[in-house]
Amino acid sequence: MPNQTTGLHHARLLADVGGTNARFAWQAGPGEPITDVRVLPCAEHARLQDAIRVYLDDLGRGTPYAVAIAIANPITGDHIRMTNHHWSFSQSAVKAEFGFHTLRLLNDFTALALALPDLPAAELRQVGGGQAQPRAAIGLVGAGTGLGVSGLLPVGRTGWVPLEGEGGHVTLPATTARERLVMDGLIHRYGHASAERVTSGQGLLDTYLLLCEADGVDIGSVVGAADVSDAALKNGQPQALEALNIFCAMLGSVAGNLALTLGARGGVYVGGGIVPRLGTWFDGSPFRERFETKGRFKSYLAELPVWVITSARSPALMGAARALDALG
């Protein structure tokens, strides 16, 4: 599919690829609106390239000049193998297959971090804390198929540098007897209990299963993370509710650790697919208490605002565009 269509020398394909869904969008050029957003389930396509081709063929506008793909994976070289999905590919091979002039790969939470300064207030809900300090470091966490962690560091008078790391795989910060029970079960099952092993969709399910096993309770009809949430919030099932509370508590601990590490006086943002779906229940969960429970630095953290990102459309697509802007 060589790029022979006129009028596409500024056009961009933007993508936000997670372990469950791949979101694609079109941008006519730098600074233009992001349009034609489409979500394709990853499981329905054998390769990332197949999903890209479906999107471009359906759009019918030819091949864009530049492509930015935010993907739930570390970007450490040409070859990409997703952590929470089976897709793997060579960046150079994808570029050659489609004839893209520019291909930029970046971690999905790095892309989301790049979008934070442009998020409107209407797409944020504050959960505790006071006012953000201007031009101070910002933290970002988000639970979905996995656990994403990033942030922004101020540079100069107006610039920002996003963090590119894998903070979701730090060791689980268990502090209560029931959390240690879950942690031991996860270590037995996976060899290492990372933060992602609890604060993710699969982690929420695993936590519920381990609690039911410990209490000798039948798991019922629960087969996925959404079932756990429903059992907790609609039916008040004790182990499901405890699993959801542990999920929120652990996320609070991870977010508080990040805030201290970065000195995130600019606040902490919570993205991902799970927390926004919990609605205002999350605001009264153990999240904020555990965010602040850091001994002598409790008062320091109590001042830091936390916002849940409630955007209907993936802000990481905007961040992907920002990444292309930075290339000039």
Short mmCIF file of C-alpha atoms in Angstrom, two decimals:
data_model
loop_
_atom_site.label_atom_id
_atom_site.label_comp_id
_atom_site.label_asym_id
_atom_site.label_seq_id
_atom_site.Cartn_x
_atom_site.Cartn_y
_atom_site.Cartn_z
CA MET A 1 0.00 0.00 0.00
CA PRO A 2 2.53 2.65 -1.10
CA ASN A 3 1.79 6.25 -0.31
CA GLN A 4 0.86 7.58 -3.74
CA THR A 5 -2.35 9.41 -2.83
CA THR A 6 -2.08 13.18 -3.20
CA GLY A 7 -2.98 15.38 -0.27
CA LEU A 8 -1.67 12.92 2.34
CA HIS A 9 1.79 14.40 2.91
CA HIS A 10 0.65 15.74 6.30
CA ALA A 11 -1.90 13.05 7.21
CA ARG A 12 -1.41 10.95 10.32
CA LEU A 13 -2.61 7.62 11.64
CA LEU A 14 -2.79 7.57 15.45
CA ALA A 15 -3.20 4.41 17.52
CA ASP A 16 -3.61 3.47 21.17
CA VAL A 17 -3.00 -0.27 21.46
CA GLY A 18 -3.76 -2.06 24.73
CA GLY A 19 -3.95 -5.72 25.62
CA THR A 20 -7.68 -5.86 24.83
CA ASN A 21 -8.49 -3.13 22.29
CA ALA A 22 -6.68 -1.16 19.61
CA ARG A 23 -8.03 2.37 19.07
CA PHE A 24 -7.27 4.10 15.79
CA ALA A 25 -7.82 7.68 14.67
CA TRP A 26 -7.01 10.01 11.80
CA GLN A 27 -5.44 13.45 11.89
CA ALA A 28 -5.24 15.48 8.68
CA GLY A 29 -2.07 17.19 9.86
CA PRO A 30 -0.30 18.75 12.87
CA GLY A 31 -2.74 20.71 15.00
CA GLU A 32 -5.78 19.38 13.12
CA PRO A 33 -8.69 17.68 14.93
CA ILE A 34 -8.45 13.99 15.74
CA THR A 35 -11.27 12.27 13.87
CA ASP A 36 -12.64 8.90 12.77
CA VAL A 37 -11.89 7.10 16.04
CA ARG A 38 -12.54 3.36 15.80
CA VAL A 39 -12.00 0.60 18.36
CA LEU A 40 -10.94 -2.85 17.11
CA PRO A 41 -10.72 -5.82 19.51
CA CYS A 42 -7.17 -7.17 19.44
CA ALA A 43 -8.38 -10.77 19.68
CA GLU A 44 -10.12 -10.46 16.30
CA HIS A 45 -6.87 -9.78 14.42
CA ALA A 46 -3.85 -12.06 14.12
CA ARG A 47 -1.38 -9.16 13.83
CA LEU A 48 -1.23 -5.46 14.54
CA GLN A 49 -0.69 -4.98 10.83
CA ASP A 50 -4.02 -6.69 10.09
CA ALA A 51 -5.85 -4.31 12.41
CA ILE A 52 -4.11 -1.31 10.81
CA ARG A 53 -5.09 -2.52 7.34
CA VAL A 54 -8.73 -3.00 8.34
CA TYR A 55 -8.87 0.55 9.68
CA LEU A 56 -7.17 2.15 6.67
CA ASP A 57 -9.13 0.12 4.11
CA ASP A 58 -12.43 0.98 5.78
CA LEU A 59 -11.46 4.65 5.97
CA GLY A 60 -10.54 4.66 2.28
CA ARG A 61 -8.17 7.63 2.35
CA GLY A 62 -4.96 5.92 1.34
CA THR A 63 -1.76 5.68 3.35
CA PRO A 64 -0.90 8.46 5.82
CA TYR A 65 2.49 10.11 5.81
CA ALA A 66 3.16 9.64 9.52
CA VAL A 67 2.05 7.10 12.13
CA ALA A 68 2.29 7.16 15.92
CA ILE A 69 1.41 4.04 17.88
CA ALA A 70 1.03 4.16 21.64
CA ILE A 71 1.28 0.57 22.81
CA ALA A 72 1.10 -1.20 26.17
CA ASN A 73 4.70 -2.35 26.09
CA PRO A 74 8.24 -1.12 26.71
CA ILE A 75 9.90 0.26 23.57
CA THR A 76 13.50 -0.96 23.78
CA GLY A 77 14.41 -1.74 20.18
CA ASP A 78 13.05 -2.59 16.75
CA HIS A 79 11.22 -5.74 17.83
CA ILE A 80 8.09 -5.34 19.95
CA ARG A 81 6.48 -8.23 21.84
CA MET A 82 3.43 -7.20 23.84
CA THR A 83 3.39 -8.04 27.55
CA ASN A 84 -0.35 -8.73 27.83
CA HIS A 85 -1.19 -9.86 24.28
CA HIS A 86 0.34 -12.16 21.66
CA TRP A 87 1.08 -9.50 19.02
CA SER A 88 4.74 -9.12 18.13
CA PHE A 89 6.28 -7.23 15.22
CA SER A 90 9.29 -5.41 13.84
CA GLN A 91 8.90 -1.64 13.64
CA SER A 92 10.97 -1.45 10.47
CA ALA A 93 8.94 -4.25 8.87
CA VAL A 94 5.64 -2.51 9.63
CA LYS A 95 6.98 0.74 8.20
CA ALA A 96 8.11 -1.01 5.03
CA GLU A 97 4.93 -3.08 4.63
CA PHE A 98 2.71 0.00 4.50
CA GLY A 99 5.15 2.52 3.07
CA PHE A 100 4.89 4.92 6.00
CA HIS A 101 7.36 7.81 5.86
CA THR A 102 7.46 8.18 9.65
CA LEU A 103 6.62 5.58 12.30
CA ARG A 104 6.85 6.49 15.99
CA LEU A 105 6.31 3.87 18.71
CA LEU A 106 5.89 4.87 22.33
CA ASN A 107 4.53 3.34 25.51
CA ASP A 108 0.78 3.91 25.87
CA PHE A 109 1.14 5.60 29.26
CA THR A 110 3.93 7.80 27.95
CA ALA A 111 1.43 8.94 25.32
CA LEU A 112 -1.27 9.46 27.94
CA ALA A 113 1.18 11.52 30.01
CA LEU A 114 1.84 13.77 26.99
CA ALA A 115 -1.90 14.47 26.78
CA LEU A 116 -2.35 15.48 30.44
CA PRO A 117 -1.67 19.25 30.08
CA ASP A 118 -4.42 19.47 27.44
CA LEU A 119 -7.15 17.55 29.26
CA PRO A 120 -10.20 19.77 29.92
CA ALA A 121 -11.50 20.07 33.47
CA ALA A 122 -14.79 18.50 32.36
CA GLU A 123 -12.92 15.22 31.73
CA LEU A 124 -11.41 15.05 35.22
CA ARG A 125 -12.85 14.26 38.66
CA GLN A 126 -10.79 15.21 41.70
CA VAL A 127 -10.46 12.68 44.50
CA GLY A 128 -9.07 14.47 47.55
CA GLY A 129 -6.15 16.79 48.06
CA GLY A 130 -5.79 20.49 47.43
CA GLN A 131 -4.45 22.58 44.56
CA ALA A 132 -1.76 21.45 42.15
CA GLN A 133 1.50 23.40 42.16
CA PRO A 134 2.21 24.90 38.72
CA ARG A 135 5.25 23.63 36.83
CA ALA A 136 5.74 20.73 39.26
CA ALA A 137 6.18 17.04 38.49
CA ILE A 138 3.00 15.09 37.67
CA GLY A 139 2.31 11.39 38.29
CA LEU A 140 0.14 9.04 36.23
CA VAL A 141 -1.16 5.53 36.97
CA GLY A 142 -3.88 3.49 35.31
CA ALA A 143 -5.32 0.01 35.61
CA GLY A 144 -6.80 -1.94 32.73
CA THR A 145 -5.52 -5.09 31.07
CA GLY A 146 -2.27 -4.17 32.82
CA LEU A 147 -1.03 -1.38 35.10
CA GLY A 148 0.46 1.65 33.40
CA VAL A 149 2.72 4.11 35.20
CA SER A 150 4.22 7.33 33.85
CA GLY A 151 4.44 11.03 34.58
CA LEU A 152 5.63 14.40 33.37
CA LEU A 153 8.65 16.42 34.44
CA PRO A 154 8.75 20.16 33.70
CA VAL A 155 11.45 21.46 31.37
CA GLY A 156 12.06 25.17 30.93
CA ARG A 157 9.16 27.60 31.12
CA THR A 158 6.58 25.61 29.17
CA GLY A 159 7.93 22.19 28.18
CA TRP A 160 7.39 18.72 29.60
CA VAL A 161 9.31 15.46 29.38
CA PRO A 162 7.26 12.25 29.75
CA LEU A 163 8.56 9.26 31.69
CA GLU A 164 9.06 6.00 29.83
CA GLY A 165 9.14 3.23 32.40
CA GLU A 166 7.48 0.02 33.56
CA GLY A 167 6.43 0.98 37.08
CA GLY A 168 3.48 -1.41 36.95
CA HIS A 169 5.88 -4.28 37.52
CA VAL A 170 7.32 -3.13 40.84
CA THR A 171 6.83 -5.57 43.70
CA LEU A 172 3.36 -5.53 45.24
CA PRO A 173 3.19 -3.25 48.34
CA ALA A 174 1.10 -5.57 50.56
CA THR A 175 0.54 -4.24 54.09
CA THR A 176 -2.35 -6.20 55.66
CA ALA A 177 -2.70 -9.89 56.49
CA ARG A 178 -5.29 -10.42 53.75
CA GLU A 179 -3.14 -8.60 51.20
CA ARG A 180 -0.18 -10.79 52.14
CA LEU A 181 -2.40 -13.86 51.72
CA VAL A 182 -3.18 -12.68 48.19
CA MET A 183 0.47 -11.84 47.58
CA ASP A 184 1.58 -15.33 48.66
CA GLY A 185 -0.99 -16.88 46.35
CA LEU A 186 0.21 -14.77 43.43
CA ILE A 187 3.85 -15.65 44.12
CA HIS A 188 2.91 -19.33 44.16
CA ARG A 189 1.06 -18.91 40.85
CA TYR A 190 3.33 -16.53 38.95
CA GLY A 191 6.69 -16.50 40.77
CA HIS A 192 6.56 -12.75 41.42
CA ALA A 193 3.75 -10.60 42.82
CA SER A 194 3.99 -7.32 40.92
CA ALA A 195 1.64 -4.40 41.47
CA GLU A 196 0.02 -5.26 38.14
CA ARG A 197 -0.89 -8.72 39.46
CA VAL A 198 -3.57 -7.07 41.65
CA THR A 199 -4.25 -3.69 40.07
CA SER A 200 -5.44 -4.94 36.67
CA GLY A 201 -8.44 -6.78 35.30
CA GLN A 202 -6.84 -10.21 35.67
CA GLY A 203 -5.50 -9.13 39.06
CA LEU A 204 -8.95 -8.26 40.34
CA LEU A 205 -10.19 -11.68 39.27
CA ASP A 206 -7.17 -13.49 40.76
CA THR A 207 -7.61 -11.63 44.06
CA TYR A 208 -11.26 -12.68 44.23
CA LEU A 209 -10.41 -16.31 43.46
CA LEU A 210 -7.68 -16.41 46.10
CA LEU A 211 -9.97 -14.91 48.75
CA CYS A 212 -12.73 -17.37 47.92
CA GLU A 213 -10.26 -20.25 48.12
CA ALA A 214 -8.96 -19.07 51.50
CA ASP A 215 -12.49 -18.68 52.87
CA GLY A 216 -13.84 -21.91 51.39
CA VAL A 217 -16.44 -20.02 49.36
CA ASP A 218 -17.73 -21.06 45.94
CA ILE A 219 -16.76 -18.57 43.21
CA GLY A 220 -20.24 -18.71 41.70
CA SER A 221 -20.61 -17.49 38.11
CA VAL A 222 -17.66 -15.10 38.24
CA VAL A 223 -15.34 -15.56 35.25
CA GLY A 224 -13.94 -12.07 34.66
CA ALA A 225 -13.08 -8.74 36.26
CA ALA A 226 -16.43 -7.19 35.30
CA ASP A 227 -18.19 -10.06 37.11
CA VAL A 228 -16.20 -9.29 40.26
CA SER A 229 -17.18 -5.63 40.11
CA ASP A 230 -20.82 -6.52 39.55
CA ALA A 231 -20.82 -9.04 42.38
CA ALA A 232 -19.29 -6.42 44.68
CA LEU A 233 -21.27 -3.31 43.77
CA LYS A 234 -24.63 -4.81 42.81
CA ASN A 235 -24.84 -7.84 45.09
CA GLY A 236 -22.50 -6.99 47.96
CA GLN A 237 -20.77 -10.37 47.71
CA PRO A 238 -18.19 -10.23 50.56
CA GLN A 239 -15.13 -11.65 48.77
CA ALA A 240 -15.85 -9.63 45.63
CA LEU A 241 -16.21 -6.44 47.67
CA GLU A 242 -13.01 -7.21 49.55
CA ALA A 243 -11.18 -7.89 46.27
CA LEU A 244 -12.34 -4.55 44.88
CA ASN A 245 -11.28 -2.76 48.06
CA ILE A 246 -7.86 -4.43 47.93
CA PHE A 247 -7.56 -3.40 44.27
CA CYS A 248 -8.24 0.25 45.21
CA ALA A 249 -5.99 0.14 48.27
CA MET A 250 -3.07 -1.27 46.30
CA LEU A 251 -3.59 1.29 43.55
CA GLY A 252 -3.49 3.98 46.23
CA SER A 253 -0.23 2.63 47.60
CA VAL A 254 1.34 2.53 44.13
CA ALA A 255 0.12 6.05 43.35
CA GLY A 256 1.45 7.34 46.67
CA ASN A 257 4.82 5.71 46.06
CA LEU A 258 4.96 7.36 42.64
CA ALA A 259 4.01 10.75 44.07
CA LEU A 260 6.83 10.55 46.63
CA THR A 261 9.36 9.29 44.07
CA LEU A 262 8.62 12.10 41.62
CA GLY A 263 7.79 14.80 44.13
CA ALA A 264 4.51 15.08 42.22
CA ARG A 265 3.35 18.43 43.58
CA GLY A 266 1.54 18.85 40.30
CA GLY A 267 -0.81 16.04 41.31
CA VAL A 268 -1.46 12.48 40.22
CA TYR A 269 -3.79 11.35 37.44
CA VAL A 270 -5.59 7.99 37.36
CA GLY A 271 -6.37 6.59 33.91
CA GLY A 272 -7.00 3.13 32.50
CA GLY A 273 -10.28 1.40 31.85
CA ILE A 274 -11.24 0.07 35.29
CA VAL A 275 -11.37 3.02 37.70
CA PRO A 276 -13.57 5.31 35.54
CA ARG A 277 -16.16 2.51 35.34
CA LEU A 278 -16.33 2.36 39.14
CA GLY A 279 -17.75 5.90 39.16
CA THR A 280 -18.00 7.81 42.42
CA TRP A 281 -17.81 4.57 44.45
CA PHE A 282 -14.06 4.80 43.88
CA ASP A 283 -13.95 8.17 45.65
CA GLY A 284 -14.98 6.52 48.95
CA SER A 285 -12.83 3.42 48.46
CA PRO A 286 -9.57 2.83 50.38
CA PHE A 287 -7.62 4.46 47.51
CA ARG A 288 -7.17 7.92 49.01
CA GLU A 289 -6.43 6.70 52.53
CA ARG A 290 -3.70 4.38 51.26
CA PHE A 291 -2.38 7.08 48.93
CA GLU A 292 -1.71 9.21 52.01
CA THR A 293 -0.60 6.46 54.44
CA LYS A 294 3.15 7.07 54.24
CA GLY A 295 4.12 7.69 57.85
CA ARG A 296 5.90 10.99 58.33
CA PHE A 297 4.92 12.14 54.83
CA LYS A 298 1.18 11.79 55.31
CA SER A 299 0.68 15.56 55.46
CA TYR A 300 2.81 16.01 52.34
CA LEU A 301 0.62 13.61 50.37
CA ALA A 302 -2.64 14.89 51.86
CA GLU A 303 -2.10 18.16 49.95
CA LEU A 304 -1.59 16.50 46.56
CA PRO A 305 -4.65 16.36 44.30
CA VAL A 306 -5.60 13.17 42.48
CA TRP A 307 -7.80 13.24 39.39
CA VAL A 308 -9.64 10.37 37.72
CA ILE A 309 -9.55 10.77 33.94
CA THR A 310 -13.13 10.40 32.69
CA SER A 311 -12.57 11.13 28.97
CA ALA A 312 -14.92 9.21 26.69
CA ARG A 313 -12.25 9.08 23.96
CA SER A 314 -8.72 7.83 24.56
CA PRO A 315 -6.51 10.83 25.45
CA ALA A 316 -3.48 8.70 24.48
CA LEU A 317 -4.41 9.39 20.85
CA MET A 318 -3.77 13.09 21.55
CA GLY A 319 -0.49 12.12 23.21
CA ALA A 320 0.51 10.11 20.14
CA ALA A 321 -0.08 13.23 18.04
CA ARG A 322 2.08 15.23 20.47
CA ALA A 323 4.86 12.67 20.00
CA LEU A 324 4.77 13.29 16.25
CA ASP A 325 4.73 17.05 16.84
CA ALA A 326 7.98 16.68 18.79
CA LEU A 327 9.67 15.10 15.76
CA GLY A 328 9.12 18.33 13.82
#
